[in-house]
Amino acid sequence: MHIIHSSILWLWHNELAYTIIAIVGLLLISTITYWLSRIFLRTSVKRFILRNHTVHQKDVTVTRRIALLAATLVFAGCLNLLTGLPSFLDNALRLGSTIFCIICVALLLSELLDAINSIWSKKSKVQYRSIKGYVQLSKIILVILTIILVLATLTGRPPGIILSGFGAAAAVLMLIFQHTILSFVANIQISSSKAISLGDWVEIPVENINGEVIDIALHTVKIRNWDNTIARVPMRNFITESWINWQPMFSSGGRRIKRSFFVDQNSIGFATDELLKHLRATFMSGEMPEKGIDQTHVQEDEDALSPTRLLSMSAQELINAGITNLGLMRAHILHYLKNRDDIVSNMYILVRYLAPTSEGLPVEIYCFTSKVFWMDFEEVQAELSEYIYAIFAHFNLKIFQAPTGEDLGKGIERLTLNGPRTAATDTKVS
């Protein structure tokens, strides 16, 4: 006991040794508090409150922030109980512990905001609505408040006076945060109108962007293009520029098919008895069944363009009605589309002629398929194109196609074999 009493008296009178031991003791107590808090939070609280034994990285980070805050509070509390330190060191330690405590609270709140965003994104009912922009804005406000409190602590003035001092620099702050303000306003407008959500298929023609929305933040929207490249679009661009959201197409249940086929106008004419006989044998006897049509559920249209009614007419009756081989094919294609199971019947189904061009007469099919996903949609569109190309010859129609090298070669060969045509040969022929 005498040795301990002598050591305490020696420390009390030796200011340097007392200060060093006191600081080391404070740091040791704070370190022990930090580790005890982490152990308690990661075991007891997690087991009895969260009832979840799976440890996530975000849980570990939040646990560290809380433990660090607890250690800082213990350090500040023990410092208040400690006496005999030099005044300048005591003031510096108190000031440092206060500032560090403010920073620890700010870091903890920042991690809690991230945790809220993570929980929100995992909820099944709201997984397509992102609050990341609001979380980032809250972090910006949190950083500003932290800076104000730190400056107020350093200067010894109330936070209100520090805040009023920023009014003089409002113009500079507006210039610095102009993009943040514009993005925040755009974020509110887009979120309130539900114009864009996570997972939406978005196309921005001006920027040559076409892909899926994978992230919505305060300043930018991240889009994964279909070629697997990543594009970052400023949030305000969705207010100031034109863009297309294809997602309502999926929810509507119908995706548009719009294809044109150019008919050689020289092949258009009235149907002959031979053509009608061939069409009846092909399309009414089951030799060439219509792909995709359930023949047991086919209901003939009661209008004048019913293929069965048209094919039951004679060639002269068709001529009197003004119906050509192209009209027969148009009626057949329309009937084919209406009776396909994968064509939406309550949406537009058209087979129409467009304005003639130098490449022929465009025949356009306009309909909607229930196969809205890309691969299925392309499969249906390919089936329609293949079928329509195949039936052209059955109606004595030709697809217009620009002459190829092979066509030119055959023409030159024919001219070579027959020889050049002159006036003498024309007189001889006549």
PDB file of C-alpha atoms in Angstrom, residues 111-366:
ATOM      1  CA  GLU A 111     -25.072   3.988 -42.875  1.00  0.00           C
ATOM      2  CA  LEU A 112     -28.668   3.861 -41.616  1.00  0.00           C
ATOM      3  CA  LEU A 113     -29.811   5.670 -44.763  1.00  0.00           C
ATOM      4  CA  ASP A 114     -28.003   3.078 -46.876  1.00  0.00           C
ATOM      5  CA  ALA A 115     -29.642   0.314 -44.840  1.00  0.00           C
ATOM      6  CA  ILE A 116     -33.086   1.866 -45.416  1.00  0.00           C
ATOM      7  CA  ASN A 117     -32.393   2.023 -49.152  1.00  0.00           C
ATOM      8  CA  SER A 118     -31.269  -1.611 -49.157  1.00  0.00           C
ATOM      9  CA  ILE A 119     -34.378  -2.766 -47.271  1.00  0.00           C
ATOM     10  CA  TRP A 120     -36.630  -0.718 -49.562  1.00  0.00           C
ATOM     11  CA  SER A 121     -35.092  -2.187 -52.721  1.00  0.00           C
ATOM     12  CA  LYS A 122     -35.615  -5.747 -51.432  1.00  0.00           C
ATOM     13  CA  LYS A 123     -39.325  -5.296 -50.751  1.00  0.00           C
ATOM     14  CA  SER A 124     -41.251  -7.144 -53.468  1.00  0.00           C
ATOM     15  CA  LYS A 125     -44.004  -4.558 -53.838  1.00  0.00           C
ATOM     16  CA  VAL A 126     -41.695  -1.582 -54.388  1.00  0.00           C
ATOM     17  CA  GLN A 127     -38.667  -3.177 -56.032  1.00  0.00           C
ATOM     18  CA  TYR A 128     -39.227  -1.164 -59.229  1.00  0.00           C
ATOM     19  CA  ARG A 129     -39.354   2.226 -57.443  1.00  0.00           C
ATOM     20  CA  SER A 130     -35.988   3.578 -56.342  1.00  0.00           C
ATOM     21  CA  ILE A 131     -35.444   5.958 -53.403  1.00  0.00           C
ATOM     22  CA  LYS A 132     -31.712   6.162 -53.980  1.00  0.00           C
ATOM     23  CA  GLY A 133     -32.002   9.778 -55.167  1.00  0.00           C
ATOM     24  CA  TYR A 134     -33.709  10.838 -51.938  1.00  0.00           C
ATOM     25  CA  VAL A 135     -31.122   8.942 -49.886  1.00  0.00           C
ATOM     26  CA  GLN A 136     -28.293  10.731 -51.681  1.00  0.00           C
ATOM     27  CA  LEU A 137     -29.986  14.095 -51.129  1.00  0.00           C
ATOM     28  CA  SER A 138     -30.370  13.280 -47.429  1.00  0.00           C
ATOM     29  CA  LYS A 139     -26.665  12.488 -47.286  1.00  0.00           C
ATOM     30  CA  ILE A 140     -25.819  15.845 -48.830  1.00  0.00           C
ATOM     31  CA  ILE A 141     -27.965  17.619 -46.229  1.00  0.00           C
ATOM     32  CA  LEU A 142     -26.335  15.498 -43.511  1.00  0.00           C
ATOM     33  CA  VAL A 143     -22.849  16.511 -44.672  1.00  0.00           C
ATOM     34  CA  ILE A 144     -23.845  20.200 -44.693  1.00  0.00           C
ATOM     35  CA  LEU A 145     -25.261  19.960 -41.154  1.00  0.00           C
ATOM     36  CA  THR A 146     -22.142  18.121 -39.984  1.00  0.00           C
ATOM     37  CA  ILE A 147     -19.899  20.851 -41.392  1.00  0.00           C
ATOM     38  CA  ILE A 148     -22.020  23.530 -39.707  1.00  0.00           C
ATOM     39  CA  LEU A 149     -21.862  21.766 -36.320  1.00  0.00           C
ATOM     40  CA  VAL A 150     -18.098  21.213 -36.609  1.00  0.00           C
ATOM     41  CA  LEU A 151     -17.533  24.883 -37.466  1.00  0.00           C
ATOM     42  CA  ALA A 152     -19.805  25.935 -34.606  1.00  0.00           C
ATOM     43  CA  THR A 153     -17.799  23.727 -32.222  1.00  0.00           C
ATOM     44  CA  LEU A 154     -14.473  25.105 -33.427  1.00  0.00           C
ATOM     45  CA  THR A 155     -15.539  28.747 -33.276  1.00  0.00           C
ATOM     46  CA  GLY A 156     -17.651  28.465 -30.137  1.00  0.00           C
ATOM     47  CA  ARG A 157     -20.630  30.134 -31.822  1.00  0.00           C
ATOM     48  CA  PRO A 158     -24.214  28.902 -32.098  1.00  0.00           C
ATOM     49  CA  PRO A 159     -25.027  26.890 -35.281  1.00  0.00           C
ATOM     50  CA  GLY A 160     -27.657  29.483 -36.231  1.00  0.00           C
ATOM     51  CA  ILE A 161     -25.013  32.165 -36.660  1.00  0.00           C
ATOM     52  CA  ILE A 162     -22.876  29.830 -38.776  1.00  0.00           C
ATOM     53  CA  LEU A 163     -25.922  28.981 -40.882  1.00  0.00           C
ATOM     54  CA  SER A 164     -26.801  32.629 -41.399  1.00  0.00           C
ATOM     55  CA  GLY A 165     -23.267  33.213 -42.643  1.00  0.00           C
ATOM     56  CA  PHE A 166     -23.968  30.883 -45.553  1.00  0.00           C
ATOM     57  CA  GLY A 167     -26.640  33.296 -46.765  1.00  0.00           C
ATOM     58  CA  ALA A 168     -23.943  35.632 -48.019  1.00  0.00           C
ATOM     59  CA  ALA A 169     -22.492  32.798 -50.075  1.00  0.00           C
ATOM     60  CA  ALA A 170     -25.883  31.662 -51.431  1.00  0.00           C
ATOM     61  CA  ALA A 171     -24.997  32.616 -54.997  1.00  0.00           C
ATOM     62  CA  VAL A 172     -21.797  30.597 -54.854  1.00  0.00           C
ATOM     63  CA  LEU A 173     -23.632  27.628 -53.324  1.00  0.00           C
ATOM     64  CA  MET A 174     -26.307  27.802 -56.014  1.00  0.00           C
ATOM     65  CA  LEU A 175     -23.583  27.693 -58.651  1.00  0.00           C
ATOM     66  CA  ILE A 176     -21.863  24.748 -56.995  1.00  0.00           C
ATOM     67  CA  PHE A 177     -25.039  22.725 -56.436  1.00  0.00           C
ATOM     68  CA  GLN A 178     -26.927  23.725 -59.590  1.00  0.00           C
ATOM     69  CA  HIS A 179     -26.743  20.212 -61.053  1.00  0.00           C
ATOM     70  CA  THR A 180     -27.824  18.708 -57.746  1.00  0.00           C
ATOM     71  CA  ILE A 181     -30.829  21.044 -57.531  1.00  0.00           C
ATOM     72  CA  LEU A 182     -31.858  20.373 -61.140  1.00  0.00           C
ATOM     73  CA  SER A 183     -31.456  16.633 -60.667  1.00  0.00           C
ATOM     74  CA  PHE A 184     -33.463  16.700 -57.449  1.00  0.00           C
ATOM     75  CA  VAL A 185     -36.350  18.565 -59.092  1.00  0.00           C
ATOM     76  CA  ALA A 186     -36.260  16.157 -62.046  1.00  0.00           C
ATOM     77  CA  ASN A 187     -36.163  13.202 -59.648  1.00  0.00           C
ATOM     78  CA  ILE A 188     -39.289  14.437 -57.866  1.00  0.00           C
ATOM     79  CA  GLN A 189     -41.168  15.000 -61.136  1.00  0.00           C
ATOM     80  CA  ILE A 190     -40.237  11.605 -62.571  1.00  0.00           C
ATOM     81  CA  SER A 191     -40.956   9.743 -59.305  1.00  0.00           C
ATOM     82  CA  SER A 192     -44.328  11.438 -58.792  1.00  0.00           C
ATOM     83  CA  SER A 193     -45.452  10.643 -62.339  1.00  0.00           C
ATOM     84  CA  LYS A 194     -43.935   7.126 -62.234  1.00  0.00           C
ATOM     85  CA  ALA A 195     -42.432   7.797 -65.660  1.00  0.00           C
ATOM     86  CA  ILE A 196     -39.457   5.510 -65.151  1.00  0.00           C
ATOM     87  CA  SER A 197     -38.690   2.606 -62.821  1.00  0.00           C
ATOM     88  CA  LEU A 198     -35.997   0.025 -62.301  1.00  0.00           C
ATOM     89  CA  GLY A 199     -36.126  -2.635 -64.977  1.00  0.00           C
ATOM     90  CA  ASP A 200     -37.828  -0.442 -67.590  1.00  0.00           C
ATOM     91  CA  TRP A 201     -36.812  -0.671 -71.233  1.00  0.00           C
ATOM     92  CA  VAL A 202     -35.798   2.890 -72.166  1.00  0.00           C
ATOM     93  CA  GLU A 203     -34.663   4.315 -75.488  1.00  0.00           C
ATOM     94  CA  ILE A 204     -33.074   7.734 -75.992  1.00  0.00           C
ATOM     95  CA  PRO A 205     -32.635   8.166 -79.772  1.00  0.00           C
ATOM     96  CA  VAL A 206     -30.616  11.388 -79.502  1.00  0.00           C
ATOM     97  CA  GLU A 207     -27.953   9.709 -77.358  1.00  0.00           C
ATOM     98  CA  ASN A 208     -28.174   6.341 -79.174  1.00  0.00           C
ATOM     99  CA  ILE A 209     -29.092   4.651 -75.888  1.00  0.00           C
ATOM    100  CA  ASN A 210     -31.377   1.621 -75.846  1.00  0.00           C
ATOM    101  CA  GLY A 211     -31.501  -0.729 -72.881  1.00  0.00           C
ATOM    102  CA  GLU A 212     -32.711  -1.540 -69.370  1.00  0.00           C
ATOM    103  CA  VAL A 213     -32.668   0.800 -66.361  1.00  0.00           C
ATOM    104  CA  ILE A 214     -30.522  -0.796 -63.655  1.00  0.00           C
ATOM    105  CA  ASP A 215     -30.050   2.119 -61.236  1.00  0.00           C
ATOM    106  CA  ILE A 216     -31.759   5.438 -60.464  1.00  0.00           C
ATOM    107  CA  ALA A 217     -29.631   7.838 -58.421  1.00  0.00           C
ATOM    108  CA  LEU A 218     -29.910  11.540 -57.598  1.00  0.00           C
ATOM    109  CA  HIS A 219     -27.811  12.822 -60.492  1.00  0.00           C
ATOM    110  CA  THR A 220     -27.813  10.005 -63.045  1.00  0.00           C
ATOM    111  CA  VAL A 221     -29.791   7.053 -64.348  1.00  0.00           C
ATOM    112  CA  LYS A 222     -27.697   4.003 -65.203  1.00  0.00           C
ATOM    113  CA  ILE A 223     -28.843   2.074 -68.283  1.00  0.00           C
ATOM    114  CA  ARG A 224     -27.455  -1.233 -69.500  1.00  0.00           C
ATOM    115  CA  ASN A 225     -27.666  -1.214 -73.291  1.00  0.00           C
ATOM    116  CA  TRP A 226     -28.576  -4.370 -75.158  1.00  0.00           C
ATOM    117  CA  ASP A 227     -24.939  -4.700 -76.260  1.00  0.00           C
ATOM    118  CA  ASN A 228     -24.029  -4.903 -72.523  1.00  0.00           C
ATOM    119  CA  THR A 229     -22.456  -1.437 -72.414  1.00  0.00           C
ATOM    120  CA  ILE A 230     -23.354   0.898 -69.552  1.00  0.00           C
ATOM    121  CA  ALA A 231     -24.688   4.417 -70.153  1.00  0.00           C
ATOM    122  CA  ARG A 232     -25.119   7.089 -67.488  1.00  0.00           C
ATOM    123  CA  VAL A 233     -27.744   9.694 -68.336  1.00  0.00           C
ATOM    124  CA  PRO A 234     -28.200  12.878 -66.251  1.00  0.00           C
ATOM    125  CA  MET A 235     -31.550  12.859 -64.486  1.00  0.00           C
ATOM    126  CA  ARG A 236     -32.512  16.254 -65.892  1.00  0.00           C
ATOM    127  CA  ASN A 237     -32.250  14.869 -69.457  1.00  0.00           C
ATOM    128  CA  PHE A 238     -35.444  12.913 -68.844  1.00  0.00           C
ATOM    129  CA  ILE A 239     -37.220  16.259 -68.422  1.00  0.00           C
ATOM    130  CA  THR A 240     -35.559  18.321 -71.152  1.00  0.00           C
ATOM    131  CA  GLU A 241     -35.124  15.685 -73.903  1.00  0.00           C
ATOM    132  CA  SER A 242     -37.431  13.262 -75.683  1.00  0.00           C
ATOM    133  CA  TRP A 243     -37.165   9.581 -74.804  1.00  0.00           C
ATOM    134  CA  ILE A 244     -39.232   6.398 -75.108  1.00  0.00           C
ATOM    135  CA  ASN A 245     -40.287   4.026 -72.350  1.00  0.00           C
ATOM    136  CA  TRP A 246     -41.201   0.661 -73.849  1.00  0.00           C
ATOM    137  CA  GLN A 247     -42.353  -0.838 -70.553  1.00  0.00           C
ATOM    138  CA  PRO A 248     -46.101  -0.020 -71.019  1.00  0.00           C
ATOM    139  CA  MET A 249     -45.962  -2.230 -74.110  1.00  0.00           C
ATOM    140  CA  PHE A 250     -45.281  -5.248 -71.892  1.00  0.00           C
ATOM    141  CA  SER A 251     -48.120  -4.400 -69.515  1.00  0.00           C
ATOM    142  CA  SER A 252     -50.564  -3.862 -72.400  1.00  0.00           C
ATOM    143  CA  GLY A 253     -50.153  -7.468 -73.517  1.00  0.00           C
ATOM    144  CA  GLY A 254     -49.561  -6.660 -77.188  1.00  0.00           C
ATOM    145  CA  ARG A 255     -46.439  -5.805 -79.189  1.00  0.00           C
ATOM    146  CA  ARG A 256     -46.805  -4.272 -82.605  1.00  0.00           C
ATOM    147  CA  ILE A 257     -45.775  -6.002 -85.814  1.00  0.00           C
ATOM    148  CA  LYS A 258     -45.450  -3.654 -88.781  1.00  0.00           C
ATOM    149  CA  ARG A 259     -43.903  -5.140 -91.903  1.00  0.00           C
ATOM    150  CA  SER A 260     -44.116  -4.203 -95.582  1.00  0.00           C
ATOM    151  CA  PHE A 261     -43.728  -6.480 -98.619  1.00  0.00           C
ATOM    152  CA  PHE A 262     -43.122  -4.937-102.036  1.00  0.00           C
ATOM    153  CA  VAL A 263     -45.213  -6.454-104.826  1.00  0.00           C
ATOM    154  CA  ASP A 264     -44.110  -6.285-108.426  1.00  0.00           C
ATOM    155  CA  GLN A 265     -46.941  -4.230-109.952  1.00  0.00           C
ATOM    156  CA  ASN A 266     -46.596  -6.044-113.285  1.00  0.00           C
ATOM    157  CA  SER A 267     -47.779  -9.262-111.621  1.00  0.00           C
ATOM    158  CA  ILE A 268     -51.089  -7.789-110.420  1.00  0.00           C
ATOM    159  CA  GLY A 269     -54.110  -8.883-112.432  1.00  0.00           C
ATOM    160  CA  PHE A 270     -57.543 -10.502-112.298  1.00  0.00           C
ATOM    161  CA  ALA A 271     -57.857 -14.073-111.155  1.00  0.00           C
ATOM    162  CA  THR A 272     -58.287 -16.763-113.765  1.00  0.00           C
ATOM    163  CA  ASP A 273     -60.169 -20.048-113.475  1.00  0.00           C
ATOM    164  CA  GLU A 274     -56.849 -21.895-113.273  1.00  0.00           C
ATOM    165  CA  LEU A 275     -55.707 -19.682-110.394  1.00  0.00           C
ATOM    166  CA  LEU A 276     -58.966 -20.190-108.500  1.00  0.00           C
ATOM    167  CA  LYS A 277     -58.740 -23.953-109.018  1.00  0.00           C
ATOM    168  CA  HIS A 278     -55.199 -23.949-107.672  1.00  0.00           C
ATOM    169  CA  LEU A 279     -56.150 -21.812-104.643  1.00  0.00           C
ATOM    170  CA  ARG A 280     -59.145 -24.035-103.803  1.00  0.00           C
ATOM    171  CA  ALA A 281     -56.977 -27.127-104.017  1.00  0.00           C
ATOM    172  CA  THR A 282     -54.212 -25.569-101.921  1.00  0.00           C
ATOM    173  CA  PHE A 283     -56.006 -23.635 -99.191  1.00  0.00           C
ATOM    174  CA  MET A 284     -59.377 -25.370 -98.935  1.00  0.00           C
ATOM    175  CA  SER A 285     -58.388 -29.040 -99.175  1.00  0.00           C
ATOM    176  CA  GLY A 286     -55.762 -28.986 -96.413  1.00  0.00           C
ATOM    177  CA  GLU A 287     -52.766 -29.517 -98.710  1.00  0.00           C
ATOM    178  CA  MET A 288     -51.168 -26.379 -97.302  1.00  0.00           C
ATOM    179  CA  PRO A 289     -52.542 -25.825 -93.783  1.00  0.00           C
ATOM    180  CA  GLU A 290     -52.197 -22.383 -92.313  1.00  0.00           C
ATOM    181  CA  LYS A 291     -49.450 -22.513 -89.721  1.00  0.00           C
ATOM    182  CA  GLY A 292     -50.427 -21.400 -86.254  1.00  0.00           C
ATOM    183  CA  ILE A 293     -54.189 -21.720 -86.864  1.00  0.00           C
ATOM    184  CA  ASP A 294     -56.345 -24.146 -84.962  1.00  0.00           C
ATOM    185  CA  GLN A 295     -58.650 -25.303 -87.768  1.00  0.00           C
ATOM    186  CA  THR A 296     -61.304 -26.524 -85.321  1.00  0.00           C
ATOM    187  CA  HIS A 297     -61.804 -23.003 -83.973  1.00  0.00           C
ATOM    188  CA  VAL A 298     -61.661 -21.050 -87.219  1.00  0.00           C
ATOM    189  CA  GLN A 299     -64.689 -18.869 -87.722  1.00  0.00           C
ATOM    190  CA  GLU A 300     -65.239 -17.479 -91.175  1.00  0.00           C
ATOM    191  CA  ASP A 301     -65.806 -13.768 -91.434  1.00  0.00           C
ATOM    192  CA  GLU A 302     -69.228 -12.807 -92.676  1.00  0.00           C
ATOM    193  CA  ASP A 303     -67.902  -9.900 -94.724  1.00  0.00           C
ATOM    194  CA  ALA A 304     -67.169  -9.719 -98.424  1.00  0.00           C
ATOM    195  CA  LEU A 305     -63.452 -10.467 -97.858  1.00  0.00           C
ATOM    196  CA  SER A 306     -64.028 -13.952 -96.456  1.00  0.00           C
ATOM    197  CA  PRO A 307     -61.507 -16.180 -98.291  1.00  0.00           C
ATOM    198  CA  THR A 308     -64.009 -19.047 -98.502  1.00  0.00           C
ATOM    199  CA  ARG A 309     -66.650 -16.798-100.034  1.00  0.00           C
ATOM    200  CA  LEU A 310     -64.205 -15.285-102.508  1.00  0.00           C
ATOM    201  CA  LEU A 311     -62.841 -18.640-103.629  1.00  0.00           C
ATOM    202  CA  SER A 312     -66.366 -19.953-104.124  1.00  0.00           C
ATOM    203  CA  MET A 313     -66.954 -17.269-106.762  1.00  0.00           C
ATOM    204  CA  SER A 314     -66.113 -17.702-110.415  1.00  0.00           C
ATOM    205  CA  ALA A 315     -63.407 -15.743-112.216  1.00  0.00           C
ATOM    206  CA  GLN A 316     -65.979 -13.603-113.985  1.00  0.00           C
ATOM    207  CA  GLU A 317     -67.750 -12.806-110.715  1.00  0.00           C
ATOM    208  CA  LEU A 318     -64.451 -11.713-109.210  1.00  0.00           C
ATOM    209  CA  ILE A 319     -63.771  -9.521-112.225  1.00  0.00           C
ATOM    210  CA  ASN A 320     -67.228  -7.974-111.935  1.00  0.00           C
ATOM    211  CA  ALA A 321     -66.542  -7.331-108.220  1.00  0.00           C
ATOM    212  CA  GLY A 322     -63.197  -5.727-109.068  1.00  0.00           C
ATOM    213  CA  ILE A 323     -61.179  -8.239-107.037  1.00  0.00           C
ATOM    214  CA  THR A 324     -57.690  -9.071-108.274  1.00  0.00           C
ATOM    215  CA  ASN A 325     -55.206 -11.716-107.296  1.00  0.00           C
ATOM    216  CA  LEU A 326     -53.703  -9.168-104.902  1.00  0.00           C
ATOM    217  CA  GLY A 327     -57.118  -8.672-103.308  1.00  0.00           C
ATOM    218  CA  LEU A 328     -57.445 -12.423-102.842  1.00  0.00           C
ATOM    219  CA  MET A 329     -54.069 -12.576-101.169  1.00  0.00           C
ATOM    220  CA  ARG A 330     -54.885  -9.615 -98.921  1.00  0.00           C
ATOM    221  CA  ALA A 331     -58.109 -11.324 -97.800  1.00  0.00           C
ATOM    222  CA  HIS A 332     -56.228 -14.551 -97.157  1.00  0.00           C
ATOM    223  CA  ILE A 333     -53.509 -12.829 -95.082  1.00  0.00           C
ATOM    224  CA  LEU A 334     -56.107 -10.929 -93.039  1.00  0.00           C
ATOM    225  CA  HIS A 335     -57.972 -14.172 -92.357  1.00  0.00           C
ATOM    226  CA  TYR A 336     -54.685 -15.850 -91.429  1.00  0.00           C
ATOM    227  CA  LEU A 337     -53.780 -13.102 -88.937  1.00  0.00           C
ATOM    228  CA  LYS A 338     -57.205 -12.982 -87.291  1.00  0.00           C
ATOM    229  CA  ASN A 339     -57.171 -16.709 -86.598  1.00  0.00           C
ATOM    230  CA  ARG A 340     -53.669 -17.028 -85.177  1.00  0.00           C
ATOM    231  CA  ASP A 341     -53.601 -17.735 -81.443  1.00  0.00           C
ATOM    232  CA  ASP A 342     -50.646 -15.403 -80.847  1.00  0.00           C
ATOM    233  CA  ILE A 343     -52.236 -12.348 -82.535  1.00  0.00           C
ATOM    234  CA  VAL A 344     -54.248 -10.123 -80.173  1.00  0.00           C
ATOM    235  CA  SER A 345     -57.781 -10.000 -81.589  1.00  0.00           C
ATOM    236  CA  ASN A 346     -58.966  -6.936 -79.678  1.00  0.00           C
ATOM    237  CA  MET A 347     -56.232  -4.720 -81.151  1.00  0.00           C
ATOM    238  CA  TYR A 348     -55.763  -3.425 -84.685  1.00  0.00           C
ATOM    239  CA  ILE A 349     -55.314  -6.066 -87.401  1.00  0.00           C
ATOM    240  CA  LEU A 350     -54.772  -4.511 -90.814  1.00  0.00           C
ATOM    241  CA  VAL A 351     -53.479  -5.514 -94.224  1.00  0.00           C
ATOM    242  CA  ARG A 352     -53.213  -2.362 -96.297  1.00  0.00           C
ATOM    243  CA  TYR A 353     -51.557  -0.862 -99.350  1.00  0.00           C
ATOM    244  CA  LEU A 354     -49.135   2.004 -99.052  1.00  0.00           C
ATOM    245  CA  ALA A 355     -48.300   4.556-101.720  1.00  0.00           C
ATOM    246  CA  PRO A 356     -46.654   2.918-104.768  1.00  0.00           C
ATOM    247  CA  THR A 357     -42.955   3.518-105.172  1.00  0.00           C
ATOM    248  CA  SER A 358     -40.321   2.772-107.791  1.00  0.00           C
ATOM    249  CA  GLU A 359     -39.670  -0.459-105.894  1.00  0.00           C
ATOM    250  CA  GLY A 360     -43.228  -1.724-106.246  1.00  0.00           C
ATOM    251  CA  LEU A 361     -46.498  -1.611-104.315  1.00  0.00           C
ATOM    252  CA  PRO A 362     -45.957  -1.954-100.539  1.00  0.00           C
ATOM    253  CA  VAL A 363     -48.380  -4.336 -98.810  1.00  0.00           C
ATOM    254  CA  GLU A 364     -48.169  -3.733 -95.073  1.00  0.00           C
ATOM    255  CA  ILE A 365     -49.345  -5.955 -92.248  1.00  0.00           C
ATOM    256  CA  TYR A 366     -50.185  -4.132 -89.024  1.00  0.00           C
TER     257      TYR A 366
END
